[in-house]
Amino acid sequence: MILEDFFLRALVAGIGVALISGPLGCFVVWRRMAYFGDTLAHSALLGVALGLLLGFNLTVGIIGTAIVIALTVTLFQHQKRIASDTLLGIMAHSSLAISLVVLGLLQGYRVDLLSYLFGDVLAVNYEDIYWIYGGGVVALSLLAYIWKDLLALTLHEELARAEGINVTLIQTLFMITVAIVIAIAMKVVGVLLITSLLIIPAAAARRFAKTPEQMAVIASLIGSLSIIIGLFGSLEWDTPSGPSIVVAEVILFLSSLIFGGLILSQTSKARGK
Amino acid sequence: MTSSIAKPASESDLNCGCGHDHLAPSPSGEPLIHAENLTIKFGGKTAIHDVSLTVHKNEIVTLIGPNGAGKSTLLRALLKAIKPTDGEIWRKHGLVIGYVPQKLNIDPIMPMTVERFLSIPDKRPLSEREAALKDVGAHHTLKQAVQSLSGGEFQRVLLARAILRKPDLLVLDEPVQGVDFQGQTELYKLISRLKEQSGFGILMVSHDLHIVMAETDRVVCINGHVCCSGAPTQVSDSPEYLALFGGQTKPGLAVYHHLHDHSHECNHDHSSTMSDEA
């Protein structure tokens, strides 16, 4: 089979996103931030709308909006009047609705809404790939830099603080990392499916890992594998690429329950002997 | 925060406001941390009022008090987790703290072996980690998942992690919680032995009325304010202590040694406090 250029670009872009969303997704899972990730992803569309309205680079618009929303949520989480999931829901859906209204008002733009909502990885160009790998390297470096401190404060925030970790700084850097990854992942699976790219490979990796670092690496591998399976599946059966990738992830996750279960029960038997 | 207040005198004895001396044993080491006239309020409610406390090198200070007496609040202020409403906290320059929190639940979604956990936050050589585990008597847990440990084993692992930091001050919040009676005594002995080995200061919190360890140098009894303080024997005899705990102490379980009798009169009231332990 001879692969077309567009398909190779899609593979390269998808794997680039999977490599960074693996380790980042682990923290989203460990810190129970799935809904938070969803909210940021929804707000990414607001970044697109603002970018079109004000005429700046869309990726920059998305990163900027996501960071602003992330910091706003963090700020509001300290108040006790509204529960944090309610707050996140309000933020997620208001930013989604506002951005759809703004996009509707923008006469003269032919916005392909579906590609923003569900991704259009088969249409990525070289500029997108530069953004994905450039952003990916920045995000991965940031995450590597804060890794040990973030891990400590994920385990016990007060302990981290007591032992001299600058909790606010680390949390802010983490938010920025999430914002960058959402902006680049949007090109592959779209705003409605980004969270799946973060949490499903991480959840699937859990059963095969003994340490946080192993889980991060395995999540990257499972994510990359889902990209490959999903894209070939989408080519074979002519299905939409973003959802096909997510379906591949789900299949891998379910297999991890079965095979991971087998491996675990064998090791525990071995230990029992 | 380093504050501007003067370094406390090393034999600073605590004054409970009773107007007489409680004759705490004078500590030999240099002061590590000192709180002066701390007051902490949460939304108008006073959690602790005018509390002063010093921990020196090579001494064990135990905070006791009923639930909601402000022990955890005081501890969190000393650890800089909350800002005091009033008062100052002085720390020795470059003070390294090892902390064993009251509760540390590691979610099963995070894979974590004991071996890896001991390198949090900073990487430690495997030989050091193994030595620390041996020290606390939990060497067999090295390769195990932390979620699979018993309460007592996990407390030992937490202690090992804290001492790996080579702390000047070890802060233990209810270190024997969830451990059976036999295990509690062993843990207290272990803590005392670690102190003898390394010479760090220990600040410990307990609501435990029966086993405030015999090895404690000073007991500080808190109920919103410092009720009384001194050597365990002195505190257990004081009317303030008996007023707080008297009815609950089961004879035969206490490890206090009531070697002598003395009494003192305090002319302040003990009912003015409230609680907001988070």
PDB file of C-alpha atoms in Angstrom, chain B residues 65-275:
ATOM      1  CA  GLY B  65      -5.490  18.454  73.216  1.00  0.00           C
ATOM      2  CA  PRO B  66      -9.031  17.391  72.496  1.00  0.00           C
ATOM      3  CA  ASN B  67     -10.444  17.301  68.977  1.00  0.00           C
ATOM      4  CA  GLY B  68     -10.944  20.793  67.668  1.00  0.00           C
ATOM      5  CA  ALA B  69      -8.455  22.294  70.114  1.00  0.00           C
ATOM      6  CA  GLY B  70      -6.428  23.869  67.315  1.00  0.00           C
ATOM      7  CA  LYS B  71      -3.514  21.404  67.218  1.00  0.00           C
ATOM      8  CA  SER B  72      -3.683  20.901  63.478  1.00  0.00           C
ATOM      9  CA  THR B  73      -4.218  24.616  62.936  1.00  0.00           C
ATOM     10  CA  LEU B  74      -1.073  25.397  64.904  1.00  0.00           C
ATOM     11  CA  LEU B  75       0.858  22.750  63.010  1.00  0.00           C
ATOM     12  CA  ARG B  76      -0.307  24.040  59.649  1.00  0.00           C
ATOM     13  CA  ALA B  77       0.730  27.557  60.580  1.00  0.00           C
ATOM     14  CA  LEU B  78       4.194  26.321  61.584  1.00  0.00           C
ATOM     15  CA  LEU B  79       4.393  24.530  58.217  1.00  0.00           C
ATOM     16  CA  LYS B  80       3.392  27.764  56.431  1.00  0.00           C
ATOM     17  CA  ALA B  81       0.209  26.200  55.071  1.00  0.00           C
ATOM     18  CA  ILE B  82      -1.859  28.980  56.649  1.00  0.00           C
ATOM     19  CA  LYS B  83      -0.979  32.516  57.607  1.00  0.00           C
ATOM     20  CA  PRO B  84      -1.407  33.490  61.245  1.00  0.00           C
ATOM     21  CA  THR B  85      -3.782  36.378  61.929  1.00  0.00           C
ATOM     22  CA  ASP B  86      -1.361  37.703  64.466  1.00  0.00           C
ATOM     23  CA  GLY B  87       2.000  36.743  65.921  1.00  0.00           C
ATOM     24  CA  GLU B  88       5.333  35.695  64.472  1.00  0.00           C
ATOM     25  CA  ILE B  89       7.029  32.503  63.434  1.00  0.00           C
ATOM     26  CA  TRP B  90      10.801  32.273  63.482  1.00  0.00           C
ATOM     27  CA  ARG B  91      12.652  29.453  61.749  1.00  0.00           C
ATOM     28  CA  LYS B  92      16.301  28.548  61.910  1.00  0.00           C
ATOM     29  CA  HIS B  93      17.960  29.671  58.684  1.00  0.00           C
ATOM     30  CA  GLY B  94      17.755  26.891  56.090  1.00  0.00           C
ATOM     31  CA  LEU B  95      15.583  24.701  58.302  1.00  0.00           C
ATOM     32  CA  VAL B  96      14.837  21.364  56.627  1.00  0.00           C
ATOM     33  CA  ILE B  97      11.502  19.876  57.644  1.00  0.00           C
ATOM     34  CA  GLY B  98      10.475  16.262  57.272  1.00  0.00           C
ATOM     35  CA  TYR B  99       6.711  15.953  57.486  1.00  0.00           C
ATOM     36  CA  VAL B 100       4.498  12.973  58.140  1.00  0.00           C
ATOM     37  CA  PRO B 101       0.932  14.116  57.462  1.00  0.00           C
ATOM     38  CA  GLN B 102      -2.044  12.770  59.312  1.00  0.00           C
ATOM     39  CA  LYS B 103      -3.588  11.219  56.248  1.00  0.00           C
ATOM     40  CA  LEU B 104      -2.014  10.403  52.937  1.00  0.00           C
ATOM     41  CA  ASN B 105      -4.220   8.392  50.650  1.00  0.00           C
ATOM     42  CA  ILE B 106      -2.616   7.400  47.408  1.00  0.00           C
ATOM     43  CA  ASP B 107      -5.322   6.822  44.836  1.00  0.00           C
ATOM     44  CA  PRO B 108      -5.065   3.356  43.258  1.00  0.00           C
ATOM     45  CA  ILE B 109      -5.026   5.026  39.826  1.00  0.00           C
ATOM     46  CA  MET B 110      -1.464   6.169  40.563  1.00  0.00           C
ATOM     47  CA  PRO B 111       1.036   3.308  40.391  1.00  0.00           C
ATOM     48  CA  MET B 112       3.539   3.770  43.197  1.00  0.00           C
ATOM     49  CA  THR B 113       5.999   1.377  44.778  1.00  0.00           C
ATOM     50  CA  VAL B 114       7.619   2.027  48.135  1.00  0.00           C
ATOM     51  CA  GLU B 115      10.971   2.212  46.349  1.00  0.00           C
ATOM     52  CA  ARG B 116       9.680   5.043  44.131  1.00  0.00           C
ATOM     53  CA  PHE B 117       7.742   6.761  46.908  1.00  0.00           C
ATOM     54  CA  LEU B 118      10.907   7.214  48.987  1.00  0.00           C
ATOM     55  CA  SER B 119      12.345   9.365  46.171  1.00  0.00           C
ATOM     56  CA  ILE B 120       9.554  11.936  46.462  1.00  0.00           C
ATOM     57  CA  PRO B 121      10.134  14.726  45.853  1.00  0.00           C
ATOM     58  CA  ASP B 122      13.883  14.330  45.323  1.00  0.00           C
ATOM     59  CA  LYS B 123      15.717  11.327  43.991  1.00  0.00           C
ATOM     60  CA  ARG B 124      17.669   9.400  46.652  1.00  0.00           C
ATOM     61  CA  PRO B 125      20.263   6.710  45.970  1.00  0.00           C
ATOM     62  CA  LEU B 126      18.798   3.219  46.295  1.00  0.00           C
ATOM     63  CA  SER B 127      21.305   2.342  49.030  1.00  0.00           C
ATOM     64  CA  GLU B 128      20.074   5.267  51.145  1.00  0.00           C
ATOM     65  CA  ARG B 129      16.466   4.308  50.558  1.00  0.00           C
ATOM     66  CA  GLU B 130      17.123   0.734  51.593  1.00  0.00           C
ATOM     67  CA  ALA B 131      18.992   1.884  54.678  1.00  0.00           C
ATOM     68  CA  ALA B 132      16.142   4.177  55.710  1.00  0.00           C
ATOM     69  CA  LEU B 133      13.605   1.380  55.276  1.00  0.00           C
ATOM     70  CA  LYS B 134      15.774  -0.955  57.363  1.00  0.00           C
ATOM     71  CA  ASP B 135      15.986   1.769  59.973  1.00  0.00           C
ATOM     72  CA  VAL B 136      12.229   1.891  60.372  1.00  0.00           C
ATOM     73  CA  GLY B 137      11.857  -1.884  60.142  1.00  0.00           C
ATOM     74  CA  ALA B 138      10.008  -2.000  56.830  1.00  0.00           C
ATOM     75  CA  HIS B 139      12.700  -3.340  54.526  1.00  0.00           C
ATOM     76  CA  HIS B 140      10.441  -6.077  53.188  1.00  0.00           C
ATOM     77  CA  THR B 141       8.095  -3.494  51.617  1.00  0.00           C
ATOM     78  CA  LEU B 142      10.663  -2.057  49.165  1.00  0.00           C
ATOM     79  CA  LYS B 143       9.148  -3.519  46.006  1.00  0.00           C
ATOM     80  CA  GLN B 144       5.526  -3.417  47.121  1.00  0.00           C
ATOM     81  CA  ALA B 145       2.822  -1.055  45.935  1.00  0.00           C
ATOM     82  CA  VAL B 146       2.117   1.526  48.641  1.00  0.00           C
ATOM     83  CA  GLN B 147      -1.604   0.824  48.339  1.00  0.00           C
ATOM     84  CA  SER B 148      -1.013  -2.747  49.491  1.00  0.00           C
ATOM     85  CA  LEU B 149       0.642  -1.820  52.802  1.00  0.00           C
ATOM     86  CA  SER B 150      -0.986  -2.077  56.207  1.00  0.00           C
ATOM     87  CA  GLY B 151      -1.526   1.093  58.270  1.00  0.00           C
ATOM     88  CA  GLY B 152       1.523   0.444  60.425  1.00  0.00           C
ATOM     89  CA  GLU B 153       3.751  -0.398  57.461  1.00  0.00           C
ATOM     90  CA  PHE B 154       2.687   2.746  55.636  1.00  0.00           C
ATOM     91  CA  GLN B 155       3.404   4.921  58.685  1.00  0.00           C
ATOM     92  CA  ARG B 156       6.908   3.436  58.789  1.00  0.00           C
ATOM     93  CA  VAL B 157       7.392   4.133  55.094  1.00  0.00           C
ATOM     94  CA  LEU B 158       6.230   7.729  55.612  1.00  0.00           C
ATOM     95  CA  LEU B 159       8.753   8.057  58.437  1.00  0.00           C
ATOM     96  CA  ALA B 160      11.498   6.614  56.231  1.00  0.00           C
ATOM     97  CA  ARG B 161      10.691   9.127  53.495  1.00  0.00           C
ATOM     98  CA  ALA B 162      10.778  11.977  55.982  1.00  0.00           C
ATOM     99  CA  ILE B 163      14.144  11.005  57.501  1.00  0.00           C
ATOM    100  CA  LEU B 164      15.675  10.563  54.026  1.00  0.00           C
ATOM    101  CA  ARG B 165      15.459  14.331  53.709  1.00  0.00           C
ATOM    102  CA  LYS B 166      17.949  14.552  56.604  1.00  0.00           C
ATOM    103  CA  PRO B 167      15.619  16.967  58.395  1.00  0.00           C
ATOM    104  CA  ASP B 168      16.475  19.306  61.246  1.00  0.00           C
ATOM    105  CA  LEU B 169      12.886  19.051  62.367  1.00  0.00           C
ATOM    106  CA  LEU B 170      10.511  16.145  62.016  1.00  0.00           C
ATOM    107  CA  VAL B 171       6.829  17.049  62.155  1.00  0.00           C
ATOM    108  CA  LEU B 172       4.488  14.157  62.863  1.00  0.00           C
ATOM    109  CA  ASP B 173       0.729  14.657  62.760  1.00  0.00           C
ATOM    110  CA  GLU B 174      -0.956  11.826  64.687  1.00  0.00           C
ATOM    111  CA  PRO B 175       1.744   9.356  63.627  1.00  0.00           C
ATOM    112  CA  VAL B 176       0.090   6.300  65.151  1.00  0.00           C
ATOM    113  CA  GLN B 177      -3.367   6.787  63.745  1.00  0.00           C
ATOM    114  CA  GLY B 178      -4.890   3.605  62.414  1.00  0.00           C
ATOM    115  CA  VAL B 179      -2.247   1.446  64.068  1.00  0.00           C
ATOM    116  CA  ASP B 180      -3.130  -1.155  66.696  1.00  0.00           C
ATOM    117  CA  PHE B 181      -2.111  -0.681  70.304  1.00  0.00           C
ATOM    118  CA  GLN B 182       0.939  -2.922  70.142  1.00  0.00           C
ATOM    119  CA  GLY B 183       2.047  -1.190  66.937  1.00  0.00           C
ATOM    120  CA  GLN B 184       1.573   2.241  68.521  1.00  0.00           C
ATOM    121  CA  THR B 185       4.027   1.505  71.303  1.00  0.00           C
ATOM    122  CA  GLU B 186       6.529   0.158  68.791  1.00  0.00           C
ATOM    123  CA  LEU B 187       6.162   3.226  66.587  1.00  0.00           C
ATOM    124  CA  TYR B 188       6.749   5.580  69.501  1.00  0.00           C
ATOM    125  CA  LYS B 189       9.855   3.628  70.474  1.00  0.00           C
ATOM    126  CA  LEU B 190      11.031   3.826  66.873  1.00  0.00           C
ATOM    127  CA  ILE B 191      10.491   7.592  66.736  1.00  0.00           C
ATOM    128  CA  SER B 192      12.446   8.033  69.929  1.00  0.00           C
ATOM    129  CA  ARG B 193      15.301   5.848  68.665  1.00  0.00           C
ATOM    130  CA  LEU B 194      15.472   7.792  65.388  1.00  0.00           C
ATOM    131  CA  LYS B 195      15.802  10.988  67.392  1.00  0.00           C
ATOM    132  CA  GLU B 196      18.635   9.527  69.459  1.00  0.00           C
ATOM    133  CA  GLN B 197      20.409   8.476  66.244  1.00  0.00           C
ATOM    134  CA  SER B 198      20.066  11.700  64.333  1.00  0.00           C
ATOM    135  CA  GLY B 199      19.507  14.410  66.904  1.00  0.00           C
ATOM    136  CA  PHE B 200      16.734  16.180  65.062  1.00  0.00           C
ATOM    137  CA  GLY B 201      13.925  17.950  66.852  1.00  0.00           C
ATOM    138  CA  ILE B 202      10.494  16.366  66.756  1.00  0.00           C
ATOM    139  CA  LEU B 203       7.166  18.108  66.941  1.00  0.00           C
ATOM    140  CA  MET B 204       4.339  15.663  67.277  1.00  0.00           C
ATOM    141  CA  VAL B 205       0.588  15.989  67.495  1.00  0.00           C
ATOM    142  CA  SER B 206      -1.584  13.572  69.355  1.00  0.00           C
ATOM    143  CA  HIS B 207      -5.120  13.516  70.566  1.00  0.00           C
ATOM    144  CA  ASP B 208      -4.177  10.318  72.154  1.00  0.00           C
ATOM    145  CA  LEU B 209      -4.792  10.591  75.833  1.00  0.00           C
ATOM    146  CA  HIS B 210      -3.332   7.328  76.923  1.00  0.00           C
ATOM    147  CA  ILE B 211      -0.037   6.935  75.225  1.00  0.00           C
ATOM    148  CA  VAL B 212       1.659  10.249  75.126  1.00  0.00           C
ATOM    149  CA  MET B 213       4.977   8.657  74.886  1.00  0.00           C
ATOM    150  CA  ALA B 214       7.230   8.325  77.845  1.00  0.00           C
ATOM    151  CA  GLU B 215      10.090   9.537  75.663  1.00  0.00           C
ATOM    152  CA  THR B 216       8.519  12.931  75.140  1.00  0.00           C
ATOM    153  CA  ASP B 217      10.606  15.709  76.615  1.00  0.00           C
ATOM    154  CA  ARG B 218       7.840  18.224  76.741  1.00  0.00           C
ATOM    155  CA  VAL B 219       4.102  17.994  76.469  1.00  0.00           C
ATOM    156  CA  VAL B 220       2.167  21.073  75.465  1.00  0.00           C
ATOM    157  CA  CYS B 221      -1.491  20.831  76.217  1.00  0.00           C
ATOM    158  CA  ILE B 222      -3.613  22.950  73.912  1.00  0.00           C
ATOM    159  CA  ASN B 223      -7.212  23.906  73.976  1.00  0.00           C
ATOM    160  CA  GLY B 224      -7.312  27.018  71.824  1.00  0.00           C
ATOM    161  CA  HIS B 225      -4.537  28.393  73.962  1.00  0.00           C
ATOM    162  CA  VAL B 226      -1.667  26.744  75.792  1.00  0.00           C
ATOM    163  CA  CYS B 227      -3.264  25.272  78.890  1.00  0.00           C
ATOM    164  CA  CYS B 228      -0.123  23.976  80.377  1.00  0.00           C
ATOM    165  CA  SER B 229       3.195  22.584  79.353  1.00  0.00           C
ATOM    166  CA  GLY B 230       6.124  20.780  80.797  1.00  0.00           C
ATOM    167  CA  ALA B 231       7.459  17.296  81.294  1.00  0.00           C
ATOM    168  CA  PRO B 232       4.815  14.589  80.801  1.00  0.00           C
ATOM    169  CA  THR B 233       4.651  13.893  84.523  1.00  0.00           C
ATOM    170  CA  GLN B 234       4.012  17.504  85.364  1.00  0.00           C
ATOM    171  CA  VAL B 235       1.383  18.039  82.728  1.00  0.00           C
ATOM    172  CA  SER B 236      -0.533  14.927  83.602  1.00  0.00           C
ATOM    173  CA  ASP B 237      -0.834  16.155  87.165  1.00  0.00           C
ATOM    174  CA  SER B 238      -1.953  19.635  86.318  1.00  0.00           C
ATOM    175  CA  PRO B 239      -5.549  20.595  86.982  1.00  0.00           C
ATOM    176  CA  GLU B 240      -5.877  22.026  83.457  1.00  0.00           C
ATOM    177  CA  TYR B 241      -4.980  18.681  81.977  1.00  0.00           C
ATOM    178  CA  LEU B 242      -7.267  16.802  84.305  1.00  0.00           C
ATOM    179  CA  ALA B 243     -10.066  19.206  83.527  1.00  0.00           C
ATOM    180  CA  LEU B 244      -9.690  18.458  79.830  1.00  0.00           C
ATOM    181  CA  PHE B 245      -8.918  14.787  79.922  1.00  0.00           C
ATOM    182  CA  GLY B 246      -9.467  13.637  83.468  1.00  0.00           C
ATOM    183  CA  GLY B 247     -12.686  11.780  82.894  1.00  0.00           C
ATOM    184  CA  GLN B 248     -11.346   9.987  79.873  1.00  0.00           C
ATOM    185  CA  THR B 249      -8.083   8.632  81.112  1.00  0.00           C
ATOM    186  CA  LYS B 250      -8.232   4.922  81.618  1.00  0.00           C
ATOM    187  CA  PRO B 251      -6.044   3.909  84.507  1.00  0.00           C
ATOM    188  CA  GLY B 252      -3.408   1.408  83.562  1.00  0.00           C
ATOM    189  CA  LEU B 253      -3.036   2.546  79.984  1.00  0.00           C
ATOM    190  CA  ALA B 254      -1.192   5.759  80.594  1.00  0.00           C
ATOM    191  CA  VAL B 255       2.550   5.601  80.443  1.00  0.00           C
ATOM    192  CA  TYR B 256       2.937   8.683  82.547  1.00  0.00           C
ATOM    193  CA  HIS B 257       4.877   8.282  85.694  1.00  0.00           C
ATOM    194  CA  HIS B 258       3.271  10.150  88.497  1.00  0.00           C
ATOM    195  CA  LEU B 259       6.372  10.537  90.562  1.00  0.00           C
ATOM    196  CA  HIS B 260       5.391  13.496  92.655  1.00  0.00           C
ATOM    197  CA  ASP B 261       2.415  15.559  93.520  1.00  0.00           C
ATOM    198  CA  HIS B 262       2.052  19.201  92.990  1.00  0.00           C
ATOM    199  CA  SER B 263      -0.754  21.387  92.012  1.00  0.00           C
ATOM    200  CA  HIS B 264      -1.186  24.793  90.590  1.00  0.00           C
ATOM    201  CA  GLU B 265      -3.902  27.289  90.274  1.00  0.00           C
ATOM    202  CA  CYS B 266      -4.621  28.933  86.986  1.00  0.00           C
ATOM    203  CA  ASN B 267      -6.756  31.984  86.955  1.00  0.00           C
ATOM    204  CA  HIS B 268      -7.809  31.903  83.353  1.00  0.00           C
ATOM    205  CA  ASP B 269     -10.750  30.211  81.837  1.00  0.00           C
ATOM    206  CA  HIS B 270     -10.692  27.316  79.481  1.00  0.00           C
ATOM    207  CA  SER B 271     -14.063  27.643  77.897  1.00  0.00           C
ATOM    208  CA  SER B 272     -13.412  30.490  75.525  1.00  0.00           C
ATOM    209  CA  THR B 273     -12.261  28.483  72.565  1.00  0.00           C
ATOM    210  CA  MET B 274     -13.733  26.946  69.515  1.00  0.00           C
ATOM    211  CA  SER B 275     -12.565  24.885  66.755  1.00  0.00           C
TER     212      SER B 275
END
